[in-house]
mmCIF file with all atom_site columns, C-alpha atoms in Angstrom:
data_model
loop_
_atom_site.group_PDB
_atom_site.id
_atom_site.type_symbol
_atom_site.label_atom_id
_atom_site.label_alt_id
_atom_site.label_comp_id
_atom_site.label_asym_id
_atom_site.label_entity_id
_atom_site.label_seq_id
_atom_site.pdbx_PDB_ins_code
_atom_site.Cartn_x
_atom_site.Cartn_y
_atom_site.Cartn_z
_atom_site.occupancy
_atom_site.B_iso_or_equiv
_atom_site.pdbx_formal_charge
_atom_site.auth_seq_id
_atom_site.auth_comp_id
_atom_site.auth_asym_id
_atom_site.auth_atom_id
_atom_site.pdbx_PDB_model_num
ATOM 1   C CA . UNK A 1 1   ? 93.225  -116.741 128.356 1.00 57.00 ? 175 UNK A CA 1
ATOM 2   C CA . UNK A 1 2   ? 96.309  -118.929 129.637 1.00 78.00 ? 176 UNK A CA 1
ATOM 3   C CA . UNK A 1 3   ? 97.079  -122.125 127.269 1.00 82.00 ? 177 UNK A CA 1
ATOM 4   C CA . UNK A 1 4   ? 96.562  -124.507 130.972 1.00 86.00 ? 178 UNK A CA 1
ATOM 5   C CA . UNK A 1 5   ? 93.162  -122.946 131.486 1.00 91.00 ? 179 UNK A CA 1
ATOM 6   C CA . UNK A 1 6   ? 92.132  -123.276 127.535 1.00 91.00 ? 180 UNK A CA 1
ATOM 7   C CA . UNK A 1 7   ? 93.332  -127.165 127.912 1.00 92.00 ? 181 UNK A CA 1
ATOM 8   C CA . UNK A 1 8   ? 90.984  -127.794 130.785 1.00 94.00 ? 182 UNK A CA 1
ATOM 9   C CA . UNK A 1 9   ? 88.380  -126.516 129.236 1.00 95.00 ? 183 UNK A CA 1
ATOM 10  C CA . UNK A 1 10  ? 88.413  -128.150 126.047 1.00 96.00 ? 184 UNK A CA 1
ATOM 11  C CA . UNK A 1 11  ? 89.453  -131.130 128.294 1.00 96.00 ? 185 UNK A CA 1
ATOM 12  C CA . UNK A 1 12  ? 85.671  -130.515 130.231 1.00 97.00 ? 186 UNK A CA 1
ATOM 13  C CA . UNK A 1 13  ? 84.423  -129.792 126.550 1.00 98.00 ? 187 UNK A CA 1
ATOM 14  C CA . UNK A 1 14  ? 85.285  -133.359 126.076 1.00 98.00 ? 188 UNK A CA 1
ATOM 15  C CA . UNK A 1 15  ? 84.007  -135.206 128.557 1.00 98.00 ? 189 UNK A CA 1
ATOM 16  C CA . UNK A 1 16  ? 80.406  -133.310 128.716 1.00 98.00 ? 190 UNK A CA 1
ATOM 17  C CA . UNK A 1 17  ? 80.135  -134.519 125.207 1.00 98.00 ? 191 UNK A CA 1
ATOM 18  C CA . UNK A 1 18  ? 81.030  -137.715 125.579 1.00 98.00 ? 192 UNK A CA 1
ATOM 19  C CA . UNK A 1 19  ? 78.635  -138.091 128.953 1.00 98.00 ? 193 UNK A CA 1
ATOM 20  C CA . UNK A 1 20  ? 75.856  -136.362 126.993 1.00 98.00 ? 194 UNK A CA 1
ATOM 21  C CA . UNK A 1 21  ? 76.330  -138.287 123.791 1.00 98.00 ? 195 UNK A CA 1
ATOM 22  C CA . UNK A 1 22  ? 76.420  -141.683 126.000 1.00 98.00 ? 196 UNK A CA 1
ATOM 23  C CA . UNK A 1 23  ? 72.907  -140.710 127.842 1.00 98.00 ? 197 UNK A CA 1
ATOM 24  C CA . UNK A 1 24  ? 71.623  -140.323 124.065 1.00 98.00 ? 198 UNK A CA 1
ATOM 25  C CA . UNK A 1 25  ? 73.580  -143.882 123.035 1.00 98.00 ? 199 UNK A CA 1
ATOM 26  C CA . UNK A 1 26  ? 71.749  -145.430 125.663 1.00 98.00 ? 200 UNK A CA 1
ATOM 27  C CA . UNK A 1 27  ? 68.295  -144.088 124.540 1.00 98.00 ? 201 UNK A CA 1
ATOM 28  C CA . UNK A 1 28  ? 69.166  -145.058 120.875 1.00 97.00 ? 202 UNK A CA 1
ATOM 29  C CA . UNK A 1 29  ? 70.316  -148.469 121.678 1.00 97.00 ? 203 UNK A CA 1
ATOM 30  C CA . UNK A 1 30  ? 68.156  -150.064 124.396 1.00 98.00 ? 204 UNK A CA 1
ATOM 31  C CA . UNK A 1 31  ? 65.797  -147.290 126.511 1.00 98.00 ? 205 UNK A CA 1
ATOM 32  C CA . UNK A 1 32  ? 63.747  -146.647 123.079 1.00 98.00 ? 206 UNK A CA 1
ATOM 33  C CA . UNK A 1 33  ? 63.406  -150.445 121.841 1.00 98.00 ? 207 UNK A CA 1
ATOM 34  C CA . UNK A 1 34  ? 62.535  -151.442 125.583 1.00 98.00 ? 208 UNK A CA 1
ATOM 35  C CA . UNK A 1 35  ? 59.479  -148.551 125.333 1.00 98.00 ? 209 UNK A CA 1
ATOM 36  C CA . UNK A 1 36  ? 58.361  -149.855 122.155 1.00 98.00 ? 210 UNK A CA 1
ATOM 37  C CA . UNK A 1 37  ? 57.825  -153.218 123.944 1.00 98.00 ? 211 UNK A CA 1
ATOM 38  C CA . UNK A 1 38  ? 55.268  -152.099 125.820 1.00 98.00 ? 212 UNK A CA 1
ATOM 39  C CA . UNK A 1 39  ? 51.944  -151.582 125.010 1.00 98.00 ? 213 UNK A CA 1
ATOM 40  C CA . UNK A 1 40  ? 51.344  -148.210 123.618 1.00 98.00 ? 214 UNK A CA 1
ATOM 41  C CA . UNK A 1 41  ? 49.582  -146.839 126.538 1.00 98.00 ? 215 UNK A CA 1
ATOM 42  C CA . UNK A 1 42  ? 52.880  -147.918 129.385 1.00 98.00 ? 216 UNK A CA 1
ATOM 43  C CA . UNK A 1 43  ? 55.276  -146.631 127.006 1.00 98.00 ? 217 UNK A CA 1
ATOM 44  C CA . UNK A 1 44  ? 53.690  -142.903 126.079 1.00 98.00 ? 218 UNK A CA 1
ATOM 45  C CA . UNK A 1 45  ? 53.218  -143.067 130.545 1.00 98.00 ? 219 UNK A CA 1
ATOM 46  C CA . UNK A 1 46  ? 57.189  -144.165 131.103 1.00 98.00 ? 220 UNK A CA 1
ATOM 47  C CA . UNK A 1 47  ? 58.402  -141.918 128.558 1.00 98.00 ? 221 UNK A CA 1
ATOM 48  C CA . UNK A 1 48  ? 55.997  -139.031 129.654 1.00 98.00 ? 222 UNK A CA 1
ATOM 49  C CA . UNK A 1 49  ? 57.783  -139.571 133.178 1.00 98.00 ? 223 UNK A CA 1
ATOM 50  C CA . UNK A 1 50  ? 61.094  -139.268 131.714 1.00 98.00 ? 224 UNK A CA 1
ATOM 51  C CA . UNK A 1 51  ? 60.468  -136.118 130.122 1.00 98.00 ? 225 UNK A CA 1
ATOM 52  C CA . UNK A 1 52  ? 59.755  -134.666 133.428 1.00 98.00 ? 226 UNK A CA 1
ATOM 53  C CA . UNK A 1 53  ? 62.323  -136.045 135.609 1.00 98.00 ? 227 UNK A CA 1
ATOM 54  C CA . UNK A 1 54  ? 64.994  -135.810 133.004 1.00 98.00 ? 228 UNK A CA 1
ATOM 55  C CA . UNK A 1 55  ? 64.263  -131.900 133.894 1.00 97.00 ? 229 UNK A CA 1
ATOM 56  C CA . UNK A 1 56  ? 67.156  -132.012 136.493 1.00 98.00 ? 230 UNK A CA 1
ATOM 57  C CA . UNK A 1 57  ? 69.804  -129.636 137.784 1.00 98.00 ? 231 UNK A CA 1
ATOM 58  C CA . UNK A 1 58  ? 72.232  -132.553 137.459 1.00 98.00 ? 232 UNK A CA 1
ATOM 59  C CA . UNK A 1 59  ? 70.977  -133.428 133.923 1.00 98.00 ? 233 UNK A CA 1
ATOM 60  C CA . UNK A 1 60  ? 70.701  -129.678 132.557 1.00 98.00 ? 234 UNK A CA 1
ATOM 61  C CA . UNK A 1 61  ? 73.817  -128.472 134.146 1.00 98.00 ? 235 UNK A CA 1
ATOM 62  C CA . UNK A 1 62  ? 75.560  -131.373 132.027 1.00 98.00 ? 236 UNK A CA 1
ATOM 63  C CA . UNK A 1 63  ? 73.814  -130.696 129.186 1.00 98.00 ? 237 UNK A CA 1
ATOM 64  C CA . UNK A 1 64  ? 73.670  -127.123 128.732 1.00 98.00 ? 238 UNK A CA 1
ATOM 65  C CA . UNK A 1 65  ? 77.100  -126.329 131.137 1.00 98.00 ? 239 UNK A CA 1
ATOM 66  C CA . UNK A 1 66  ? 78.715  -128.258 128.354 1.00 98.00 ? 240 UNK A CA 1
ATOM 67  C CA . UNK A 1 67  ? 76.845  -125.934 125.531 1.00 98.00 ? 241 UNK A CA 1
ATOM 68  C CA . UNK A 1 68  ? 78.510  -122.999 127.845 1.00 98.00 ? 242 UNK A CA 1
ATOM 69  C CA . UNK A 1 69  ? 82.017  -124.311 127.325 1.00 98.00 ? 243 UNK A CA 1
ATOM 70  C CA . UNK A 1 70  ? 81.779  -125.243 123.772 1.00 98.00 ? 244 UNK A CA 1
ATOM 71  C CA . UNK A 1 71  ? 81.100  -121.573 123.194 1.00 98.00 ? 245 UNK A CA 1
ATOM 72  C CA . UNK A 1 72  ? 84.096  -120.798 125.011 1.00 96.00 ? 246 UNK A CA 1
ATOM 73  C CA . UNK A 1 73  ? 86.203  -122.854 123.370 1.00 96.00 ? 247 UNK A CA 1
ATOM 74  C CA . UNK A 1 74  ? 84.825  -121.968 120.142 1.00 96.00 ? 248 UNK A CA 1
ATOM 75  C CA . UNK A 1 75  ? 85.608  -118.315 120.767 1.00 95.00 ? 249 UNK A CA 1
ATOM 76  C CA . UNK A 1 76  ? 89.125  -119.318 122.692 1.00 94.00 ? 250 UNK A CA 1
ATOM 77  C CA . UNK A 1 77  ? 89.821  -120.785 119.109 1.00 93.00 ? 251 UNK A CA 1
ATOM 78  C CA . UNK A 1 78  ? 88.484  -118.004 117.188 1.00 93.00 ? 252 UNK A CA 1
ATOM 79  C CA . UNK A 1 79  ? 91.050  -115.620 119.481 1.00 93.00 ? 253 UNK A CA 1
ATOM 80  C CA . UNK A 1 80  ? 93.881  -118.137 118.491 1.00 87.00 ? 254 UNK A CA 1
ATOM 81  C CA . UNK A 1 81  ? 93.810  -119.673 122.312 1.00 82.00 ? 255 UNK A CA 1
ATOM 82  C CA . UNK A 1 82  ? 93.145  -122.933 121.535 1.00 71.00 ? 256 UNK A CA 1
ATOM 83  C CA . UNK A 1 83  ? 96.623  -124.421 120.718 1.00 78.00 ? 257 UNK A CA 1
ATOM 84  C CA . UNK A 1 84  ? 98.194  -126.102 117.525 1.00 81.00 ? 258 UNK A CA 1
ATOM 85  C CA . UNK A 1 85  ? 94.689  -126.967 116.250 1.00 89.00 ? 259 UNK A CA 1
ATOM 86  C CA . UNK A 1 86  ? 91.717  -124.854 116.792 1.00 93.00 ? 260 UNK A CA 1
ATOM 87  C CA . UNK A 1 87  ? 89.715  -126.157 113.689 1.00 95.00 ? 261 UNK A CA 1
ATOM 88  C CA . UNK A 1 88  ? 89.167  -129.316 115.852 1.00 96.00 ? 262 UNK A CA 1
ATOM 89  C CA . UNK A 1 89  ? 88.168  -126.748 119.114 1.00 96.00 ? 263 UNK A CA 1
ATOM 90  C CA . UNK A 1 90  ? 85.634  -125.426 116.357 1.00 97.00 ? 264 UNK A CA 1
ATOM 91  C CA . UNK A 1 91  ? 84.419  -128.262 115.070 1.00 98.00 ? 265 UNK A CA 1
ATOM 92  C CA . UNK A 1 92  ? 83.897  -129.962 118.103 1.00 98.00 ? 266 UNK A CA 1
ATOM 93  C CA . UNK A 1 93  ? 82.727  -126.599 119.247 1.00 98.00 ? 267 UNK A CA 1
ATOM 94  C CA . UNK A 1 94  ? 80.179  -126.877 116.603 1.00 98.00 ? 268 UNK A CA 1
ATOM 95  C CA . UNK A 1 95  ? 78.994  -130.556 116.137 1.00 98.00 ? 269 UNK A CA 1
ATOM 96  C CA . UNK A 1 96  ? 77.501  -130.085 119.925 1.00 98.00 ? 270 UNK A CA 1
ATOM 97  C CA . UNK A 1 97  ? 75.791  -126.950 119.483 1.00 98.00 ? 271 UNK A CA 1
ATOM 98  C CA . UNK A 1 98  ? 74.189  -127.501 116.192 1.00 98.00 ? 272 UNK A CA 1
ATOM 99  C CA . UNK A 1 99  ? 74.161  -131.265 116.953 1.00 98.00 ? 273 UNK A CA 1
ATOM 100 C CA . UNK A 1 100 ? 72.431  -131.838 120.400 1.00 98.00 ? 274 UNK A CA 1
ATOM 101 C CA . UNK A 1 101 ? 71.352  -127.991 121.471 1.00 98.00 ? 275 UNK A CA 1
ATOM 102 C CA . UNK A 1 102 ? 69.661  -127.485 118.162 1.00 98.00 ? 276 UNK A CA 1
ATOM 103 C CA . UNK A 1 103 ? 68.731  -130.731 117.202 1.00 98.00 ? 277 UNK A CA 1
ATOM 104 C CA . UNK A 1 104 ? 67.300  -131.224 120.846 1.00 98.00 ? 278 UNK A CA 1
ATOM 105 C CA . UNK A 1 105 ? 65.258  -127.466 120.516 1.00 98.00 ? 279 UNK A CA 1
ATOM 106 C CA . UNK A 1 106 ? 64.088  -128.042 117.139 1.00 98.00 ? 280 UNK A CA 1
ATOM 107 C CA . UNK A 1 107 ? 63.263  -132.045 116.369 1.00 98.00 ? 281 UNK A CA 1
ATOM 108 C CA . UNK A 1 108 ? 62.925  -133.314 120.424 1.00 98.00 ? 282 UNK A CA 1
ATOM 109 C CA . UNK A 1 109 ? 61.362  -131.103 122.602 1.00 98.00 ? 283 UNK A CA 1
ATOM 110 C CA . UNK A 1 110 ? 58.493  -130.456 120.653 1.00 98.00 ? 284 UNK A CA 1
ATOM 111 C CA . UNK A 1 111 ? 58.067  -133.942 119.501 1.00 98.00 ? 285 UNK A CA 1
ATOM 112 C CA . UNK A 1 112 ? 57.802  -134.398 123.600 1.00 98.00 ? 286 UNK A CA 1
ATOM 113 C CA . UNK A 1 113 ? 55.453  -131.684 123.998 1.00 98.00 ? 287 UNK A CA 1
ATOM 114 C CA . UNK A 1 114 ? 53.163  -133.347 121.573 1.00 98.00 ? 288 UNK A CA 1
ATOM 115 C CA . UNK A 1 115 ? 53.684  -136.512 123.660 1.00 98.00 ? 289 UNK A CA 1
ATOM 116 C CA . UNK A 1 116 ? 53.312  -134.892 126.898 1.00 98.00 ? 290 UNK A CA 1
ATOM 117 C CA . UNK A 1 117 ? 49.978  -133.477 125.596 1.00 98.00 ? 291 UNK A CA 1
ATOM 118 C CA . UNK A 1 118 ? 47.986  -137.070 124.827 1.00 98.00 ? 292 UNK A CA 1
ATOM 119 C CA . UNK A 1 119 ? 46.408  -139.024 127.335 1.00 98.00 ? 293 UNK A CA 1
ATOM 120 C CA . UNK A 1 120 ? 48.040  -142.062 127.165 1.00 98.00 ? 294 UNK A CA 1
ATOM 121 C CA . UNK A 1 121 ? 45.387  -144.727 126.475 1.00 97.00 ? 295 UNK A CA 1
ATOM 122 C CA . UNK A 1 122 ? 43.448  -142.911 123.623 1.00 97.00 ? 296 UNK A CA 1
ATOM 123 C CA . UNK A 1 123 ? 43.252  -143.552 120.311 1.00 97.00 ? 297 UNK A CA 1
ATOM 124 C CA . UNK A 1 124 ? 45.437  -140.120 119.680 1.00 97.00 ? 298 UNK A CA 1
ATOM 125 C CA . UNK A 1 125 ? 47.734  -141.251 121.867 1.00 97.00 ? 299 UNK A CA 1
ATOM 126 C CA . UNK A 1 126 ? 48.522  -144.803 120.237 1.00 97.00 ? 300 UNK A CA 1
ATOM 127 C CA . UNK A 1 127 ? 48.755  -142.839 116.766 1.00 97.00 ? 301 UNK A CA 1
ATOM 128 C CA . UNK A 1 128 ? 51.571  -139.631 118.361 1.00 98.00 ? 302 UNK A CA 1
ATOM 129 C CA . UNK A 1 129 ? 53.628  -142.734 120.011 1.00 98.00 ? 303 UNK A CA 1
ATOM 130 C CA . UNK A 1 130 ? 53.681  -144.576 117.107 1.00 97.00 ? 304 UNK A CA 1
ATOM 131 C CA . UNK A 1 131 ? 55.242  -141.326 114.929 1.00 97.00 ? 305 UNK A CA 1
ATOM 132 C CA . UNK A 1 132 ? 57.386  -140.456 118.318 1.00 98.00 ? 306 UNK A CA 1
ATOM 133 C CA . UNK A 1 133 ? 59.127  -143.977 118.557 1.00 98.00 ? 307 UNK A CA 1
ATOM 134 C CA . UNK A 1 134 ? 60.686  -143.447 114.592 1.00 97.00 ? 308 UNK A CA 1
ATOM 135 C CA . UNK A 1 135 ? 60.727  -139.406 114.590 1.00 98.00 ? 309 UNK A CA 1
ATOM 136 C CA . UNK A 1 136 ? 62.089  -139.127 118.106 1.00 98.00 ? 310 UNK A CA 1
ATOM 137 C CA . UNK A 1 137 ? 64.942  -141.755 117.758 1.00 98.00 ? 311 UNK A CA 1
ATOM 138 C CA . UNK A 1 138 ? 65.751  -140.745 114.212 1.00 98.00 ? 312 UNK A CA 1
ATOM 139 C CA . UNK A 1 139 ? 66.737  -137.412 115.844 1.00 98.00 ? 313 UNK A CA 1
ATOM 140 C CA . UNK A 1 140 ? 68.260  -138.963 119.115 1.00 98.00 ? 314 UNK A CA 1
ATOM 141 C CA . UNK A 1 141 ? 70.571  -141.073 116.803 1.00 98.00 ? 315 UNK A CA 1
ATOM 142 C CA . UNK A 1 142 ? 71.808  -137.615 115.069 1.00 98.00 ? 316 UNK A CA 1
ATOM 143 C CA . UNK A 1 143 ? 72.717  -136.296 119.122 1.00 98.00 ? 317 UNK A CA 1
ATOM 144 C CA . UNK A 1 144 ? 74.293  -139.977 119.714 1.00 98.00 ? 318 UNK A CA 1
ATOM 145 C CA . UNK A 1 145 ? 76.316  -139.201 116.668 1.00 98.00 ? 319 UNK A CA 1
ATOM 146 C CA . UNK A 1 146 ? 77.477  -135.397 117.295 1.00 98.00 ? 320 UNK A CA 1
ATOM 147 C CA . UNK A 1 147 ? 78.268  -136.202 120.840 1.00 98.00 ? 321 UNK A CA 1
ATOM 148 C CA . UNK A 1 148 ? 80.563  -138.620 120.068 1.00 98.00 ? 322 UNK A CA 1
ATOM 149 C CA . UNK A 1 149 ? 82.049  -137.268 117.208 1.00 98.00 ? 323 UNK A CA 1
ATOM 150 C CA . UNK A 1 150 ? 81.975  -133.361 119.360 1.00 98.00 ? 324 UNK A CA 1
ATOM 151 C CA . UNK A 1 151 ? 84.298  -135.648 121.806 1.00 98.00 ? 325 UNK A CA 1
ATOM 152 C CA . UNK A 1 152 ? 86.396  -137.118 119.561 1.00 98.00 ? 326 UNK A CA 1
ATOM 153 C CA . UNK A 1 153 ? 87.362  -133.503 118.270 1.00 97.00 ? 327 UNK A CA 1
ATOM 154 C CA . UNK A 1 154 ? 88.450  -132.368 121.223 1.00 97.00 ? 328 UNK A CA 1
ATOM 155 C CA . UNK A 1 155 ? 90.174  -135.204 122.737 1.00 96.00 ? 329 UNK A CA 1
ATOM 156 C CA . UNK A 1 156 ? 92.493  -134.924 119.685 1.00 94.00 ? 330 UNK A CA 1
ATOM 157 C CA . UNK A 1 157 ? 92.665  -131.631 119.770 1.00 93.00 ? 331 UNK A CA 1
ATOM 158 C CA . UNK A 1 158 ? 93.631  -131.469 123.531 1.00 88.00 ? 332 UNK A CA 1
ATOM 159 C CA . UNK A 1 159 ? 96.293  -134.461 122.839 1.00 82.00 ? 333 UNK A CA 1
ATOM 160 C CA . UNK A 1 160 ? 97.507  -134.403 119.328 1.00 77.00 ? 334 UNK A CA 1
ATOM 161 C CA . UNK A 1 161 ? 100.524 -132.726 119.520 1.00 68.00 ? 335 UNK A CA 1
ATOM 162 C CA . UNK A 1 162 ? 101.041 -129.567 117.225 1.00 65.00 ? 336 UNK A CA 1
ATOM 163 C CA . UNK A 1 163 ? 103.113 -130.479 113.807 1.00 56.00 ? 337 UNK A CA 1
ATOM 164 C CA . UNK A 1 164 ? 107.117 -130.583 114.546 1.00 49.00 ? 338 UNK A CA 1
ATOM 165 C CA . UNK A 1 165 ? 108.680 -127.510 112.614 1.00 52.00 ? 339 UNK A CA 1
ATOM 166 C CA . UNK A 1 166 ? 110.175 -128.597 108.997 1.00 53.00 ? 340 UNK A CA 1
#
C-alpha cells in the first residue's frame, strides 16, 4: 500500500473519529440532560424516535465506514505501512473499535432495545428511563472519550514527523 494512500486514510481515520466522537459529545453534554427535563413519558418517546432515525445511511456509513478504515489502518500498521509511528495508527486503530463499536454493541444498543420495548407512559417505562438516563450516558461518555482520544492518535500520527536520525 503506497505511503500517500496510507496518509489519507489514517487522515479519514481521523476525522470519522472526531465526527463520531462529537455526535456522542453532544449527547453527553446537552441532548441527554435536555431528555431528562422532560417528563419521563416525552423523554423515553423523543429518545425512542432517535433510536430509529439515528438508523441512517448517512449516520451508519460514518459510523461503521470509519470502523472499516480503522481496521485498515490497523493492519497497514501491522504490515509496517503506516509511517514513522504505527503504535499511534494502532492505538487509534484500537480506542475506536473497542471504544465506540464495542462499547456501542455491548452497553448501548441493548440498553435501547430495552427502551424501545416500554410503552412510554407506564409505570415500567418511568422505572427503564430512569436506569437508561445514568447507564446509557455512563457508556456514551466512554464513546465521547475514545473518539476523541482515537482522533487525537491519528492526527499525530499523520503529522508528527518521524524522529531525525542521531
Amino acid at each position: 500500500m503506497g505511503e500517500r494512500l496510507m496518509s489519507v486514510l489514517v487522515l479519514l481515520s481521523a476525522l470519522g473519529s472526531g465526527l463520531v466522537g462529537g455526535i456522542f459529545f453532544a449527547f453527553s453534554t446537552f441532548v441527554m440532560g435536555a431528555l431528562a427535563r422532560l417528563p419521563a413519558p416525552q423523554g423515553i418517546s423523543a429518545m425512542q424516535s432517535i433510536n430509529i432515525v439515528v438508523l441512517n445511511p448517512v449516520f451508519l456509513g460514518a459510523f461503521m465506514g470509519t470502523a472499516a478504515l480503522c481496521i485498515i489502518v490497523a493492519i497497514g500498521a501491522l504490515l509496517g505501512w503506516a509511517g514513522p509511528h504505527p503504535t499511534l495508527v494502532l492505538a487509534g486503530a484500537a480506542l475506536y473499535v473497542i471504544g465506540n463499536i464495542a462499547v456501542t454493541m455491548a452497553g448501548n444498543v441493548p440498553l435501547n432495545n430495552a427502551l424501545a420495548a416500554v410503552e412510554p407512559a407506564s409505570t415500567e417505562g418511568a422505572a427503564v428511563w430512569a436506569r437508561y438516563l445514568s447507564t446509557w450516558t455512563a457508556w456514551n461518555h466512554v464513546r465521547t472519550a475514545t473518539g476523541a482520544a482515537a482522533a487525537a492518535c491519528f492526527i499525530i500520527a499523520w503529522r508528527w514527523p518521524a524522529a531525525a536520525p542521531a
